[in-house]
PDB file of C-alpha atoms in Angstrom:
ATOM      1  CA  UNK A   1     151.271  53.564 135.336  1.00  0.00           C
ATOM      2  CA  UNK A   2     152.005  56.184 132.682  1.00  0.00           C
ATOM      3  CA  UNK A   3     149.056  56.584 130.381  1.00  0.00           C
ATOM      4  CA  UNK A   4     150.030  59.710 128.385  1.00  0.00           C
ATOM      5  CA  UNK A   5     153.576  59.927 127.080  1.00  0.00           C
ATOM      6  CA  UNK A   6     153.359  63.553 125.941  1.00  0.00           C
ATOM      7  CA  UNK A   7     153.337  62.711 122.223  1.00  0.00           C
ATOM      8  CA  UNK A   8     150.119  62.771 120.211  1.00  0.00           C
ATOM      9  CA  UNK A   9     150.073  60.098 117.502  1.00  0.00           C
ATOM     10  CA  UNK A  10     150.071  61.476 113.967  1.00  0.00           C
ATOM     11  CA  UNK A  11     146.918  59.479 113.173  1.00  0.00           C
ATOM     12  CA  UNK A  12     144.967  61.338 115.865  1.00  0.00           C
ATOM     13  CA  UNK A  13     146.116  64.709 114.526  1.00  0.00           C
ATOM     14  CA  UNK A  14     145.070  63.860 110.972  1.00  0.00           C
ATOM     15  CA  UNK A  15     141.744  62.482 112.227  1.00  0.00           C
ATOM     16  CA  UNK A  16     141.112  65.726 114.096  1.00  0.00           C
ATOM     17  CA  UNK A  17     141.809  67.783 110.987  1.00  0.00           C
ATOM     18  CA  UNK A  18     139.423  65.658 108.911  1.00  0.00           C
ATOM     19  CA  UNK A  19     136.648  65.936 111.518  1.00  0.00           C
ATOM     20  CA  UNK A  20     137.116  69.703 111.735  1.00  0.00           C
ATOM     21  CA  UNK A  21     136.935  70.038 107.958  1.00  0.00           C
ATOM     22  CA  UNK A  22     133.749  67.975 107.813  1.00  0.00           C
ATOM     23  CA  UNK A  23     132.115  70.004 110.554  1.00  0.00           C
ATOM     24  CA  UNK A  24     132.892  73.224 108.687  1.00  0.00           C
ATOM     25  CA  UNK A  25     131.490  71.800 105.463  1.00  0.00           C
ATOM     26  CA  UNK A  26     128.315  70.686 107.192  1.00  0.00           C
ATOM     27  CA  UNK A  27     127.812  74.109 108.744  1.00  0.00           C
ATOM     28  CA  UNK A  28     127.887  76.004 105.429  1.00  0.00           C
ATOM     29  CA  UNK A  29     124.774  77.524 103.961  1.00  0.00           C
ATOM     30  CA  UNK A  30     122.370  74.751 102.913  1.00  0.00           C
ATOM     31  CA  UNK A  31     119.852  77.024 101.208  1.00  0.00           C
ATOM     32  CA  UNK A  32     121.050  76.493  97.665  1.00  0.00           C
ATOM     33  CA  UNK A  33     118.023  75.020  95.873  1.00  0.00           C
ATOM     34  CA  UNK A  34     115.049  77.196  94.906  1.00  0.00           C
ATOM     35  CA  UNK A  35     111.498  76.653  96.214  1.00  0.00           C
ATOM     36  CA  UNK A  36     112.307  74.484  99.203  1.00  0.00           C
ATOM     37  CA  UNK A  37     108.675  74.636 100.315  1.00  0.00           C
ATOM     38  CA  UNK A  38     107.860  72.053  97.603  1.00  0.00           C
ATOM     39  CA  UNK A  39     108.624  68.550  98.969  1.00  0.00           C
ATOM     40  CA  UNK A  40     110.173  65.981  96.651  1.00  0.00           C
ATOM     41  CA  UNK A  41     107.271  63.546  97.066  1.00  0.00           C
ATOM     42  CA  UNK A  42     104.425  66.072  96.830  1.00  0.00           C
ATOM     43  CA  UNK A  43     102.897  67.859  93.859  1.00  0.00           C
ATOM     44  CA  UNK A  44     102.174  71.420  94.943  1.00  0.00           C
ATOM     45  CA  UNK A  45      99.395  72.973  92.890  1.00  0.00           C
ATOM     46  CA  UNK A  46      99.488  76.738  92.727  1.00  0.00           C
ATOM     47  CA  UNK A  47      96.028  77.977  91.753  1.00  0.00           C
ATOM     48  CA  UNK A  48      95.669  80.694  89.163  1.00  0.00           C
ATOM     49  CA  UNK A  49      94.173  83.096  91.679  1.00  0.00           C
ATOM     50  CA  UNK A  50      97.231  82.620  93.884  1.00  0.00           C
ATOM     51  CA  UNK A  51      99.602  83.929  91.203  1.00  0.00           C
ATOM     52  CA  UNK A  52      99.938  87.696  91.017  1.00  0.00           C
ATOM     53  CA  UNK A  53      98.163  88.845  87.872  1.00  0.00           C
ATOM     54  CA  UNK A  54     100.403  90.385  85.242  1.00  0.00           C
ATOM     55  CA  UNK A  55      99.676  94.045  84.598  1.00  0.00           C
ATOM     56  CA  UNK A  56     100.729  95.533  81.266  1.00  0.00           C
ATOM     57  CA  UNK A  57     103.347  98.277  81.791  1.00  0.00           C
ATOM     58  CA  UNK A  58     102.396 101.823  80.906  1.00  0.00           C
ATOM     59  CA  UNK A  59     104.411 104.195  78.777  1.00  0.00           C
ATOM     60  CA  UNK A  60     106.330 106.898  80.613  1.00  0.00           C
ATOM     61  CA  UNK A  61     108.490 109.872  79.693  1.00  0.00           C
ATOM     62  CA  UNK A  62     111.913 108.944  78.254  1.00  0.00           C
ATOM     63  CA  UNK A  63     110.658 105.571  77.031  1.00  0.00           C
ATOM     64  CA  UNK A  64     111.668 104.678  73.480  1.00  0.00           C
ATOM     65  CA  UNK A  65     108.928 103.180  71.337  1.00  0.00           C
ATOM     66  CA  UNK A  66     109.147 101.217  68.121  1.00  0.00           C
ATOM     67  CA  UNK A  67     106.177 102.255  66.009  1.00  0.00           C
ATOM     68  CA  UNK A  68     105.422 100.351  62.826  1.00  0.00           C
ATOM     69  CA  UNK A  69     102.676 101.557  60.510  1.00  0.00           C
ATOM     70  CA  UNK A  70     101.792  99.600  57.383  1.00  0.00           C
ATOM     71  CA  UNK A  71      99.412 100.897  54.753  1.00  0.00           C
ATOM     72  CA  UNK A  72      98.342  99.881  51.252  1.00  0.00           C
ATOM     73  CA  UNK A  73     100.899 102.328  49.887  1.00  0.00           C
ATOM     74  CA  UNK A  74     104.403 100.774  50.310  1.00  0.00           C
ATOM     75  CA  UNK A  75     106.043 104.117  49.664  1.00  0.00           C
ATOM     76  CA  UNK A  76     104.404 105.640  52.734  1.00  0.00           C
ATOM     77  CA  UNK A  77     105.373 102.848  55.125  1.00  0.00           C
ATOM     78  CA  UNK A  78     109.012 103.875  55.437  1.00  0.00           C
ATOM     79  CA  UNK A  79     107.969 107.464  56.122  1.00  0.00           C
ATOM     80  CA  UNK A  80     105.466 106.604  58.850  1.00  0.00           C
ATOM     81  CA  UNK A  81     107.466 103.932  60.679  1.00  0.00           C
ATOM     82  CA  UNK A  82     110.755 103.710  62.587  1.00  0.00           C
ATOM     83  CA  UNK A  83     112.923 104.116  59.484  1.00  0.00           C
ATOM     84  CA  UNK A  84     112.336 107.842  59.853  1.00  0.00           C
ATOM     85  CA  UNK A  85     112.909 107.945  63.625  1.00  0.00           C
ATOM     86  CA  UNK A  86     115.924 108.971  65.679  1.00  0.00           C
ATOM     87  CA  UNK A  87     118.609 106.612  67.005  1.00  0.00           C
ATOM     88  CA  UNK A  88     119.135 106.262  70.766  1.00  0.00           C
ATOM     89  CA  UNK A  89     121.783 104.305  72.715  1.00  0.00           C
ATOM     90  CA  UNK A  90     120.372 101.187  74.383  1.00  0.00           C
ATOM     91  CA  UNK A  91     122.199  98.517  76.379  1.00  0.00           C
ATOM     92  CA  UNK A  92     122.624  95.263  74.390  1.00  0.00           C
ATOM     93  CA  UNK A  93     120.336  92.407  75.410  1.00  0.00           C
ATOM     94  CA  UNK A  94     123.295  90.264  76.522  1.00  0.00           C
ATOM     95  CA  UNK A  95     124.012  92.664  79.348  1.00  0.00           C
ATOM     96  CA  UNK A  96     127.206  94.657  79.684  1.00  0.00           C
ATOM     97  CA  UNK A  97     129.269  95.975  76.809  1.00  0.00           C
ATOM     98  CA  UNK A  98     128.911  99.193  74.868  1.00  0.00           C
ATOM     99  CA  UNK A  99     125.494 100.690  74.211  1.00  0.00           C
ATOM    100  CA  UNK A 100     124.021 100.044  70.784  1.00  0.00           C
ATOM    101  CA  UNK A 101     122.040 102.612  68.776  1.00  0.00           C
ATOM    102  CA  UNK A 102     118.417 101.687  68.087  1.00  0.00           C
ATOM    103  CA  UNK A 103     115.750 103.528  66.146  1.00  0.00           C
ATOM    104  CA  UNK A 104     112.642 104.645  67.922  1.00  0.00           C
ATOM    105  CA  UNK A 105     110.449 107.516  69.012  1.00  0.00           C
ATOM    106  CA  UNK A 106     111.299 108.901  72.449  1.00  0.00           C
ATOM    107  CA  UNK A 107     108.449 109.974  74.686  1.00  0.00           C
ATOM    108  CA  UNK A 108     109.124 113.552  75.747  1.00  0.00           C
ATOM    109  CA  UNK A 109     108.571 115.006  79.204  1.00  0.00           C
ATOM    110  CA  UNK A 110     105.001 115.920  78.248  1.00  0.00           C
ATOM    111  CA  UNK A 111     104.260 112.300  77.332  1.00  0.00           C
ATOM    112  CA  UNK A 112     104.148 112.938  73.590  1.00  0.00           C
ATOM    113  CA  UNK A 113     105.722 111.285  70.572  1.00  0.00           C
ATOM    114  CA  UNK A 114     105.884 112.966  67.185  1.00  0.00           C
ATOM    115  CA  UNK A 115     105.207 110.813  64.133  1.00  0.00           C
ATOM    116  CA  UNK A 116     105.817 111.902  60.556  1.00  0.00           C
ATOM    117  CA  UNK A 117     102.685 113.271  58.838  1.00  0.00           C
ATOM    118  CA  UNK A 118     100.527 112.269  61.822  1.00  0.00           C
ATOM    119  CA  UNK A 119     102.064 114.757  64.267  1.00  0.00           C
ATOM    120  CA  UNK A 120     102.245 114.673  68.066  1.00  0.00           C
ATOM    121  CA  UNK A 121     100.310 112.013  69.976  1.00  0.00           C
ATOM    122  CA  UNK A 122      99.845 111.657  73.731  1.00  0.00           C
ATOM    123  CA  UNK A 123     100.970 108.164  74.782  1.00  0.00           C
ATOM    124  CA  UNK A 124     102.183 108.456  78.392  1.00  0.00           C
ATOM    125  CA  UNK A 125     100.024 106.548  80.845  1.00  0.00           C
ATOM    126  CA  UNK A 126      98.902 104.151  78.097  1.00  0.00           C
ATOM    127  CA  UNK A 127      99.860 100.539  77.552  1.00  0.00           C
ATOM    128  CA  UNK A 128     101.422  99.690  74.198  1.00  0.00           C
ATOM    129  CA  UNK A 129      98.083  98.126  73.161  1.00  0.00           C
ATOM    130  CA  UNK A 130      96.192 101.313  74.022  1.00  0.00           C
ATOM    131  CA  UNK A 131      98.838 103.445  72.273  1.00  0.00           C
ATOM    132  CA  UNK A 132      98.498 101.227  69.205  1.00  0.00           C
ATOM    133  CA  UNK A 133      94.742 101.781  69.112  1.00  0.00           C
ATOM    134  CA  UNK A 134      95.157 105.538  69.593  1.00  0.00           C
ATOM    135  CA  UNK A 135      97.670 105.799  66.741  1.00  0.00           C
ATOM    136  CA  UNK A 136      95.523 103.542  64.539  1.00  0.00           C
ATOM    137  CA  UNK A 137      92.478 105.761  64.961  1.00  0.00           C
ATOM    138  CA  UNK A 138      94.468 108.846  63.928  1.00  0.00           C
ATOM    139  CA  UNK A 139      96.260 107.192  60.992  1.00  0.00           C
ATOM    140  CA  UNK A 140      92.957 105.752  59.731  1.00  0.00           C
ATOM    141  CA  UNK A 141      91.858 109.307  58.952  1.00  0.00           C
ATOM    142  CA  UNK A 142      94.582 109.544  56.330  1.00  0.00           C
ATOM    143  CA  UNK A 143      95.089 105.947  55.145  1.00  0.00           C
ATOM    144  CA  UNK A 144      92.758 103.062  54.463  1.00  0.00           C
ATOM    145  CA  UNK A 145      92.999  99.964  56.700  1.00  0.00           C
ATOM    146  CA  UNK A 146      96.368 100.737  58.336  1.00  0.00           C
ATOM    147  CA  UNK A 147      98.136  98.142  60.492  1.00  0.00           C
ATOM    148  CA  UNK A 148      99.850  99.588  63.573  1.00  0.00           C
ATOM    149  CA  UNK A 149     102.216  97.959  66.026  1.00  0.00           C
ATOM    150  CA  UNK A 150     103.792  99.571  69.085  1.00  0.00           C
ATOM    151  CA  UNK A 151     106.372  98.041  71.394  1.00  0.00           C
ATOM    152  CA  UNK A 152     109.058  99.128  73.831  1.00  0.00           C
ATOM    153  CA  UNK A 153     112.578  99.362  72.455  1.00  0.00           C
ATOM    154  CA  UNK A 154     114.258 100.123  75.775  1.00  0.00           C
ATOM    155  CA  UNK A 155     112.349  97.808  78.139  1.00  0.00           C
ATOM    156  CA  UNK A 156     115.238  96.738  80.342  1.00  0.00           C
ATOM    157  CA  UNK A 157     115.989  95.418  83.822  1.00  0.00           C
ATOM    158  CA  UNK A 158     119.256  95.339  85.761  1.00  0.00           C
ATOM    159  CA  UNK A 159     120.545  92.344  87.692  1.00  0.00           C
ATOM    160  CA  UNK A 160     123.371  92.924  90.172  1.00  0.00           C
ATOM    161  CA  UNK A 161     125.138  91.090  92.966  1.00  0.00           C
ATOM    162  CA  UNK A 162     125.778  87.363  93.193  1.00  0.00           C
ATOM    163  CA  UNK A 163     124.826  86.286  89.670  1.00  0.00           C
ATOM    164  CA  UNK A 164     127.000  84.855  86.918  1.00  0.00           C
ATOM    165  CA  UNK A 165     126.603  87.767  84.480  1.00  0.00           C
ATOM    166  CA  UNK A 166     125.506  90.977  86.211  1.00  0.00           C
ATOM    167  CA  UNK A 167     124.376  93.766  83.923  1.00  0.00           C
ATOM    168  CA  UNK A 168     121.464  95.533  82.277  1.00  0.00           C
ATOM    169  CA  UNK A 169     119.314  93.382  79.999  1.00  0.00           C
ATOM    170  CA  UNK A 170     117.007  94.638  77.271  1.00  0.00           C
ATOM    171  CA  UNK A 171     113.919  92.436  77.182  1.00  0.00           C
ATOM    172  CA  UNK A 172     112.218  91.683  73.832  1.00  0.00           C
ATOM    173  CA  UNK A 173     108.780  91.526  75.466  1.00  0.00           C
ATOM    174  CA  UNK A 174     106.952  93.301  78.266  1.00  0.00           C
ATOM    175  CA  UNK A 175     106.239  90.271  80.454  1.00  0.00           C
ATOM    176  CA  UNK A 176     109.351  89.333  82.426  1.00  0.00           C
ATOM    177  CA  UNK A 177     109.459  87.878  85.930  1.00  0.00           C
ATOM    178  CA  UNK A 178     112.236  88.058  88.495  1.00  0.00           C
ATOM    179  CA  UNK A 179     113.085  84.448  87.615  1.00  0.00           C
ATOM    180  CA  UNK A 180     113.394  85.383  83.937  1.00  0.00           C
ATOM    181  CA  UNK A 181     115.791  88.203  84.845  1.00  0.00           C
ATOM    182  CA  UNK A 182     117.924  85.921  87.010  1.00  0.00           C
ATOM    183  CA  UNK A 183     117.963  83.348  84.216  1.00  0.00           C
ATOM    184  CA  UNK A 184     119.199  85.954  81.715  1.00  0.00           C
ATOM    185  CA  UNK A 185     121.977  86.815  84.168  1.00  0.00           C
ATOM    186  CA  UNK A 186     123.140  83.189  84.223  1.00  0.00           C
ATOM    187  CA  UNK A 187     121.471  82.205  87.531  1.00  0.00           C
ATOM    188  CA  UNK A 188     122.628  82.946  91.066  1.00  0.00           C
ATOM    189  CA  UNK A 189     126.137  82.024  92.099  1.00  0.00           C
ATOM    190  CA  UNK A 190     126.699  79.555  94.917  1.00  0.00           C
ATOM    191  CA  UNK A 191     127.196  82.553  97.210  1.00  0.00           C
ATOM    192  CA  UNK A 192     123.836  84.234  96.462  1.00  0.00           C
ATOM    193  CA  UNK A 193     121.206  84.460  99.205  1.00  0.00           C
ATOM    194  CA  UNK A 194     118.149  82.887  97.626  1.00  0.00           C
ATOM    195  CA  UNK A 195     115.970  83.789 100.587  1.00  0.00           C
ATOM    196  CA  UNK A 196     116.761  87.491 100.314  1.00  0.00           C
ATOM    197  CA  UNK A 197     116.591  88.736  96.711  1.00  0.00           C
ATOM    198  CA  UNK A 198     115.929  92.471  96.534  1.00  0.00           C
ATOM    199  CA  UNK A 199     113.818  94.187  93.860  1.00  0.00           C
ATOM    200  CA  UNK A 200     114.176  97.982  93.589  1.00  0.00           C
ATOM    201  CA  UNK A 201     111.540  99.894  91.632  1.00  0.00           C
ATOM    202  CA  UNK A 202     111.353 103.571  90.701  1.00  0.00           C
ATOM    203  CA  UNK A 203     107.807 104.750  91.341  1.00  0.00           C
ATOM    204  CA  UNK A 204     106.811 108.390  90.863  1.00  0.00           C
ATOM    205  CA  UNK A 205     110.264 109.648  91.705  1.00  0.00           C
ATOM    206  CA  UNK A 206     110.750 107.480  94.790  1.00  0.00           C
ATOM    207  CA  UNK A 207     112.346 104.084  95.275  1.00  0.00           C
ATOM    208  CA  UNK A 208     110.316 101.093  96.438  1.00  0.00           C
ATOM    209  CA  UNK A 209     112.205  98.077  97.750  1.00  0.00           C
ATOM    210  CA  UNK A 210     110.921  94.562  98.450  1.00  0.00           C
ATOM    211  CA  UNK A 211     112.699  91.341  99.368  1.00  0.00           C
ATOM    212  CA  UNK A 212     111.686  88.020  97.801  1.00  0.00           C
ATOM    213  CA  UNK A 213     112.335  84.558  99.217  1.00  0.00           C
ATOM    214  CA  UNK A 214     113.083  82.271  96.262  1.00  0.00           C
ATOM    215  CA  UNK A 215     112.963  79.309  98.635  1.00  0.00           C
ATOM    216  CA  UNK A 216     109.218  79.908  98.981  1.00  0.00           C
ATOM    217  CA  UNK A 217     107.306  79.334  95.736  1.00  0.00           C
ATOM    218  CA  UNK A 218     103.848  80.496  96.826  1.00  0.00           C
ATOM    219  CA  UNK A 219     105.162  83.685  98.420  1.00  0.00           C
ATOM    220  CA  UNK A 220     107.257  84.575  95.386  1.00  0.00           C
ATOM    221  CA  UNK A 221     104.545  84.184  92.729  1.00  0.00           C
ATOM    222  CA  UNK A 222     102.038  86.118  94.838  1.00  0.00           C
ATOM    223  CA  UNK A 223     104.287  89.146  95.199  1.00  0.00           C
ATOM    224  CA  UNK A 224     103.383  92.259  93.146  1.00  0.00           C
ATOM    225  CA  UNK A 225     107.110  92.406  92.360  1.00  0.00           C
ATOM    226  CA  UNK A 226     107.204  88.922  90.793  1.00  0.00           C
ATOM    227  CA  UNK A 227     106.680  90.528  87.375  1.00  0.00           C
ATOM    228  CA  UNK A 228     109.211  93.276  86.769  1.00  0.00           C
ATOM    229  CA  UNK A 229     108.562  96.756  85.449  1.00  0.00           C
ATOM    230  CA  UNK A 230     110.655  98.864  83.115  1.00  0.00           C
ATOM    231  CA  UNK A 231     113.884  99.910  84.817  1.00  0.00           C
ATOM    232  CA  UNK A 232     113.572  97.546  87.793  1.00  0.00           C
ATOM    233  CA  UNK A 233     116.778  96.483  89.520  1.00  0.00           C
ATOM    234  CA  UNK A 234     117.274  93.004  91.004  1.00  0.00           C
ATOM    235  CA  UNK A 235     120.014  92.698  93.599  1.00  0.00           C
ATOM    236  CA  UNK A 236     121.209  89.359  94.986  1.00  0.00           C
ATOM    237  CA  UNK A 237     122.901  89.757  98.337  1.00  0.00           C
ATOM    238  CA  UNK A 238     126.008  87.638  99.088  1.00  0.00           C
ATOM    239  CA  UNK A 239     125.810  85.125 101.898  1.00  0.00           C
ATOM    240  CA  UNK A 240     128.145  84.882 104.867  1.00  0.00           C
ATOM    241  CA  UNK A 241     130.424  82.438 103.076  1.00  0.00           C
ATOM    242  CA  UNK A 242     131.143  84.989 100.339  1.00  0.00           C
ATOM    243  CA  UNK A 243     131.706  87.749 102.861  1.00  0.00           C
ATOM    244  CA  UNK A 244     134.142  85.539 104.738  1.00  0.00           C
ATOM    245  CA  UNK A 245     135.936  84.532 101.551  1.00  0.00           C
ATOM    246  CA  UNK A 246     136.510  88.158 100.584  1.00  0.00           C
ATOM    247  CA  UNK A 247     137.759  89.198 103.994  1.00  0.00           C
ATOM    248  CA  UNK A 248     141.471  89.802 103.458  1.00  0.00           C
ATOM    249  CA  UNK A 249     142.355  89.561 107.124  1.00  0.00           C
ATOM    250  CA  UNK A 250     140.484  86.314 107.608  1.00  0.00           C
ATOM    251  CA  UNK A 251     142.073  84.855 104.496  1.00  0.00           C
ATOM    252  CA  UNK A 252     145.513  85.864 105.745  1.00  0.00           C
ATOM    253  CA  UNK A 253     144.893  84.359 109.189  1.00  0.00           C
ATOM    254  CA  UNK A 254     143.581  81.153 107.636  1.00  0.00           C
ATOM    255  CA  UNK A 255     146.698  80.848 105.492  1.00  0.00           C
ATOM    256  CA  UNK A 256     148.905  81.335 108.523  1.00  0.00           C
ATOM    257  CA  UNK A 257     146.918  78.774 110.531  1.00  0.00           C
ATOM    258  CA  UNK A 258     147.169  76.168 107.782  1.00  0.00           C
ATOM    259  CA  UNK A 259     150.918  76.764 107.483  1.00  0.00           C
ATOM    260  CA  UNK A 260     151.404  76.363 111.242  1.00  0.00           C
ATOM    261  CA  UNK A 261     149.345  73.152 111.334  1.00  0.00           C
ATOM    262  CA  UNK A 262     151.308  71.721 108.403  1.00  0.00           C
ATOM    263  CA  UNK A 263     154.589  72.586 110.117  1.00  0.00           C
ATOM    264  CA  UNK A 264     153.435  70.969 113.376  1.00  0.00           C
ATOM    265  CA  UNK A 265     152.424  67.809 111.540  1.00  0.00           C
ATOM    266  CA  UNK A 266     155.851  67.598 109.911  1.00  0.00           C
ATOM    267  CA  UNK A 267     157.651  68.171 113.207  1.00  0.00           C
ATOM    268  CA  UNK A 268     155.526  65.656 115.127  1.00  0.00           C
ATOM    269  CA  UNK A 269     155.877  63.016 112.391  1.00  0.00           C
ATOM    270  CA  UNK A 270     159.657  63.227 112.720  1.00  0.00           C
ATOM    271  CA  UNK A 271     159.792  62.958 116.522  1.00  0.00           C
TER     272      UNK A 271
END
């Protein structure tokens, strides 16, 4: 008795293609959601002492500071504050695009800024709050009850790799986490490795690198790199699916394979 006639029914061929496609889809990277260590049915409480404490950034050479000094004499305010400072190119807060000029006082290599009337003041190594108090104490010698405010003008972080809008982002405040930076960059793409996000920090002339696992909430918030410093770079590595999709040879071979399969289906369906 002849069981196999030599011809494979078209239905079996199509069924095989469907099963193969499903198996490929099921084998793709499943680590898409953040913080997978938090179950759907469980409230995970992260205690305050488990979160890495935020440390105010300190002023360094080449930082640009916005210094505002208000006194009882309105005519002196424009002289003392940023209206009399120099303009420096700073990347726009949207990331990418041409640099925009901003007014500010640049910290020189000796850690000094020079204010009108007041003169040179040492600010490197200080937080903006400490620099504010230092400037206030000096200005108070010349003006009654001055109000001083100091903030970074060029506090920026860079986000590169598998995000929607890679670029350098100027942050309006000093407290920004790695999640804030990723959010500003439009979130990770579907090809970003959430378990392997790299933070690169310039520290005393050397580069420090750490990898964060965004699938693990407790580990991420406890990292000393959870809060970013001025000039930090966040790099999101592509996963294997992205690497495969950008491989020209693999894409060419896949196209050829699909064409051959389609041709075989047409030939077999006509036999």
